[in-house]
XYZ file of C-alpha atoms in Angstrom:
325
model
C 0.610 3.181 18.694
C 2.833 4.638 16.013
C 6.599 4.199 16.119
C 7.595 6.399 13.197
C 8.165 9.377 15.502
C 11.539 7.922 16.554
C 13.961 9.831 14.335
C 17.147 8.734 16.117
C 18.382 6.018 18.447
C 21.658 5.529 20.272
C 23.767 2.888 18.513
C 26.041 1.005 20.918
C 28.478 -0.035 18.178
C 28.794 3.507 16.776
C 28.699 5.170 20.229
C 26.354 7.966 19.138
C 22.797 8.744 18.102
C 22.051 7.730 14.522
C 19.143 7.843 12.074
C 17.773 4.627 10.619
C 19.508 5.518 7.338
C 22.885 5.841 9.083
C 22.288 2.464 10.728
C 21.502 1.012 7.313
C 24.718 2.480 5.854
C 26.837 1.198 8.727
C 25.321 -2.294 8.574
C 26.324 -2.670 4.911
C 29.695 -0.884 5.280
C 33.149 -2.527 5.544
C 33.260 -1.414 9.209
C 30.639 -4.064 9.926
C 32.268 -6.712 7.783
C 30.419 -9.598 9.464
C 27.124 -7.725 9.169
C 26.096 -8.269 12.757
C 22.811 -6.754 13.866
C 23.276 -3.523 15.774
C 22.171 -2.683 19.301
C 20.072 0.429 19.859
C 19.037 2.250 23.015
C 17.061 5.370 23.920
C 18.571 8.530 22.355
C 18.052 10.474 25.607
C 21.366 10.322 27.499
C 19.928 10.769 31.007
C 17.246 8.156 30.405
C 19.846 5.786 28.976
C 22.102 6.121 32.027
C 19.270 5.161 34.394
C 17.167 2.568 32.534
C 19.148 1.545 29.400
C 15.867 1.101 27.465
C 16.410 -0.787 24.226
C 15.079 0.426 20.865
C 14.396 -1.977 18.001
C 15.674 -1.266 14.492
C 13.362 -2.615 11.780
C 14.511 -3.517 8.233
C 17.764 -1.506 8.367
C 19.588 -4.822 7.776
C 17.679 -5.701 4.585
C 18.438 -4.594 1.044
C 14.846 -5.063 -0.110
C 11.756 -4.674 2.009
C 8.076 -3.800 1.862
C 7.695 -2.102 5.229
C 9.879 0.993 5.558
C 12.980 1.045 7.755
C 12.225 2.558 11.156
C 12.958 2.455 14.868
C 10.420 0.936 17.243
C 9.973 1.273 20.988
C 10.653 -1.935 22.916
C 7.714 -2.215 25.294
C 9.702 -4.384 27.703
C 11.740 -1.358 28.801
C 10.778 1.707 30.818
C 11.790 5.294 29.993
C 12.307 8.139 32.455
C 9.495 10.657 32.968
C 11.585 13.447 31.434
C 12.583 11.409 28.379
C 10.938 12.559 25.149
C 9.992 9.032 24.084
C 8.404 8.332 27.460
C 6.577 11.665 27.315
C 5.414 10.914 23.760
C 3.938 7.540 24.719
C 2.245 8.965 27.840
C 0.829 11.891 25.839
C -0.470 9.581 23.132
C -2.202 7.301 25.657
C -3.816 10.304 27.315
C -5.027 11.679 23.972
C -6.529 8.324 23.019
C -8.399 8.240 26.337
C -9.952 11.598 25.451
C -10.561 11.202 21.716
C -13.585 13.517 21.718
C -11.386 16.521 22.443
C -9.364 15.952 19.271
C -11.707 14.187 16.842
C -13.638 17.358 16.022
C -10.572 19.257 14.875
C -8.345 16.683 13.195
C -9.144 14.418 10.273
C -7.165 11.390 11.331
C -8.143 7.748 11.825
C -6.317 7.777 15.153
C -9.157 9.660 16.850
C -12.140 7.784 15.413
C -14.651 6.283 17.786
C -13.871 2.804 16.481
C -12.079 0.136 18.552
C -8.321 0.063 17.833
C -8.651 3.026 15.458
C -5.021 3.937 16.221
C -4.005 0.900 14.160
C -5.903 2.042 11.039
C -3.430 3.284 8.407
C -4.103 6.730 6.962
C -1.843 6.135 3.945
C -1.027 2.992 1.931
C 2.195 3.290 -0.083
C 2.317 0.562 -2.773
C 5.706 -0.791 -3.683
C 5.513 0.656 -7.176
C 4.811 4.140 -5.789
C 7.811 4.379 -3.472
C 11.307 3.091 -4.214
C 13.808 2.367 -1.452
C 13.878 5.095 1.167
C 17.640 4.999 0.883
C 17.301 7.040 -2.312
C 16.010 9.964 -0.256
C 18.048 9.429 2.890
C 19.971 12.694 2.742
C 16.803 14.758 2.417
C 14.960 12.773 5.072
C 17.831 12.699 7.540
C 18.154 16.465 7.712
C 14.439 16.968 8.325
C 14.169 15.312 11.724
C 13.473 17.563 14.694
C 15.664 17.896 17.747
C 13.407 15.971 20.058
C 14.942 17.296 23.273
C 13.491 20.754 22.597
C 9.880 19.621 22.114
C 7.243 20.401 24.758
C 4.132 18.422 25.681
C 2.026 20.792 23.575
C 4.271 20.345 20.555
C 4.060 16.580 21.016
C 0.252 16.813 20.906
C 0.493 18.908 17.738
C 2.875 16.420 16.171
C 0.582 13.484 16.986
C -2.371 15.315 15.427
C -0.447 16.209 12.260
C 1.224 12.850 11.748
C -0.156 10.110 9.506
C 0.029 6.355 9.975
C 1.759 5.237 6.754
C 2.354 1.657 5.728
C 3.718 -0.257 2.740
C 2.141 -3.468 3.973
C -1.129 -4.358 2.274
C -1.725 -6.916 5.029
C -1.874 -4.163 7.670
C -4.451 -2.294 5.561
C -6.478 -5.488 4.975
C -6.419 -6.335 8.687
C -7.870 -2.889 9.413
C -10.570 -3.301 6.735
C -11.584 -6.731 8.017
C -12.131 -5.315 11.509
C -14.661 -2.799 10.156
C -18.366 -3.537 10.172
C -20.221 -2.634 6.968
C -21.632 0.528 8.556
C -18.121 1.634 9.611
C -16.361 1.438 6.245
C -17.228 4.999 5.247
C -15.745 6.525 8.411
C -11.935 6.056 8.263
C -9.996 7.378 5.269
C -7.156 5.864 3.272
C -4.858 7.658 0.821
C -3.366 5.691 -2.089
C -1.100 7.336 -4.650
C -2.294 10.790 -3.611
C -6.015 9.909 -3.719
C -7.844 10.185 -0.399
C -10.874 7.891 -0.051
C -13.000 6.217 2.569
C -12.090 2.597 3.261
C -15.423 1.589 1.722
C -14.347 3.233 -1.561
C -10.692 2.166 -1.539
C -11.753 -1.490 -1.255
C -13.780 -2.543 -4.288
C -15.455 -5.932 -4.730
C -14.345 -7.773 -7.844
C -17.874 -7.857 -9.239
C -17.827 -4.055 -9.530
C -14.528 -3.794 -11.372
C -14.608 -1.194 -14.145
C -12.453 -0.734 -17.219
C -11.306 2.792 -16.349
C -10.793 4.218 -12.884
C -9.817 7.727 -11.805
C -8.412 6.452 -8.501
C -6.618 3.283 -7.388
C -8.442 0.406 -5.708
C -7.739 -2.662 -3.629
C -9.880 -5.338 -5.278
C -11.195 -8.262 -3.273
C -13.482 -11.224 -3.705
C -14.195 -14.840 -2.905
C -12.164 -17.274 -4.989
C -11.413 -20.950 -5.334
C -7.804 -22.021 -5.884
C -6.478 -24.727 -8.230
C -2.866 -25.840 -8.457
C -0.869 -27.146 -11.393
C 2.844 -27.637 -11.882
C 3.361 -24.029 -13.025
C 1.561 -22.323 -10.151
C -1.842 -21.502 -8.698
C -4.880 -20.199 -10.532
C -7.592 -18.364 -8.578
C -11.089 -18.229 -10.085
C -13.405 -15.665 -8.521
C -16.859 -16.786 -7.479
C -18.633 -13.610 -8.612
C -18.812 -12.504 -12.227
C -17.758 -8.972 -13.118
C -20.967 -7.011 -13.552
C -19.844 -3.513 -14.491
C -16.692 -3.931 -16.570
C -18.510 -3.091 -19.820
C -22.243 -2.344 -20.024
C -22.782 -4.711 -22.960
C -20.812 -7.543 -21.302
C -22.213 -7.887 -17.781
C -20.917 -11.364 -16.952
C -17.152 -11.509 -17.462
C -15.082 -13.981 -15.454
C -12.110 -12.830 -13.342
C -9.001 -14.806 -12.471
C -5.440 -14.325 -11.268
C -2.406 -16.558 -11.715
C 0.352 -16.990 -9.116
C 3.372 -18.558 -10.860
C 5.873 -20.906 -9.290
C 9.585 -20.621 -10.046
C 11.011 -24.029 -10.925
C 8.444 -25.640 -8.663
C 9.605 -23.745 -5.576
C 7.339 -21.640 -3.408
C 8.290 -17.978 -3.561
C 8.165 -15.593 -0.626
C 6.560 -12.586 -2.348
C 3.064 -14.054 -2.666
C 0.983 -15.766 0.061
C 1.721 -19.276 -1.152
C 1.007 -20.966 2.173
C -2.574 -19.739 2.033
C -2.841 -20.666 -1.650
C -1.624 -24.183 -0.890
C -4.146 -24.605 1.928
C -7.021 -23.337 -0.215
C -6.021 -25.579 -3.128
C -5.940 -28.663 -0.887
C -9.156 -27.986 1.028
C -11.072 -26.600 -1.995
C -12.630 -24.003 0.299
C -13.210 -20.439 -0.808
C -10.712 -17.848 0.336
C -10.790 -14.058 0.182
C -8.167 -12.523 -2.109
C -7.176 -8.858 -1.816
C -5.064 -7.311 -4.578
C -3.668 -3.924 -5.364
C -3.767 -4.962 -9.000
C -3.592 -3.760 -12.556
C -5.963 -5.464 -14.981
C -6.074 -6.532 -18.621
C -8.828 -8.126 -20.672
C -7.820 -11.321 -22.475
C -9.664 -13.902 -24.517
C -9.353 -17.511 -23.446
C -11.075 -20.233 -25.499
C -13.211 -22.589 -23.469
C -14.132 -25.816 -25.243
C -14.691 -25.040 -28.906
C -12.798 -22.262 -30.672
C -16.204 -21.090 -31.900
C -17.247 -20.283 -28.352
C -14.517 -18.103 -26.875
C -14.945 -17.003 -23.285
C -13.616 -13.701 -22.084
C -11.717 -13.384 -18.823
C -10.448 -10.512 -16.780
C -6.817 -11.334 -16.039
C -5.520 -9.603 -12.917
C -1.894 -8.725 -12.332
C -0.554 -8.101 -8.838
C 2.925 -6.951 -7.846
C 4.877 -9.134 -5.370
C 3.867 -8.310 -1.816
C 0.613 -6.683 -2.898
C -1.678 -9.698 -2.572
C -3.215 -10.864 0.708
C -5.299 -14.006 1.243
C -7.579 -14.520 4.227
C -10.352 -16.926 5.131
C -12.732 -14.308 6.529
C -16.013 -15.484 5.013
C -17.847 -12.410 6.335
C -15.975 -10.205 3.873
C -15.495 -12.518 0.911
C -18.997 -12.047 -0.430
């Protein structure tokens, strides 16, 4: 179920309905000098008086984040039948029970005949594509609809038009790993304005090419080695289509350590486990690539490597052997 339809929530500390951007401003303002987390409830006044349903604010209290700031329904609380949020959730459940009625007319992963298709992102927004949403807060804040005036039909229309967006590569990878091979060309994923099937957006490392007209999430089976400067991942498969005359290039990626400490931006826990056990892991990267020469043994026998570069937060490591090969 998507939570990005919640444009406003009632803030107890501010005693009014606020957008997530206003909550972010207040949290970092002198008025909240101790920077205490805020308390949010349903924006519908009548619903709030009866049930006091809590709403969760996500990432409004962080200066840097991968997943966008947003409000989320707290499933432990009930909403009134006339409340827009309650009506939205009930409408969405009903639409998902009758996917056939909507799947023919709307190109959205939500209505696919695949288990848990409502959790498949339609759009992946890499960190380098989108800066902090705070930069656009004035424009975004004035665009939200007055939810009290929306009807059940308009809610259906909004659900059909909306897209499940995420900045988290892990959420996209989790969706991909749930797909069987014959399902990968059914759901779509947009990256940097390019709309592709999941089977196209995810590209095995052995089919990496020098020039691409659309972005890819590369993946492949790798073995991890650790030294004092970081972790080096060597991919099991050679690159077969990088250059026609060089069909067997090696691919690797380096995850540096800062003064010996584990950083939070890369999946170092998984790297550490793989390095200790020597088992193959599956690495997913939204990565740029460069070709470098690395001598192996004698200087007369240089060996060429594909060196992969991945931005912090845009690498995911799993141990799903079904998809590593």
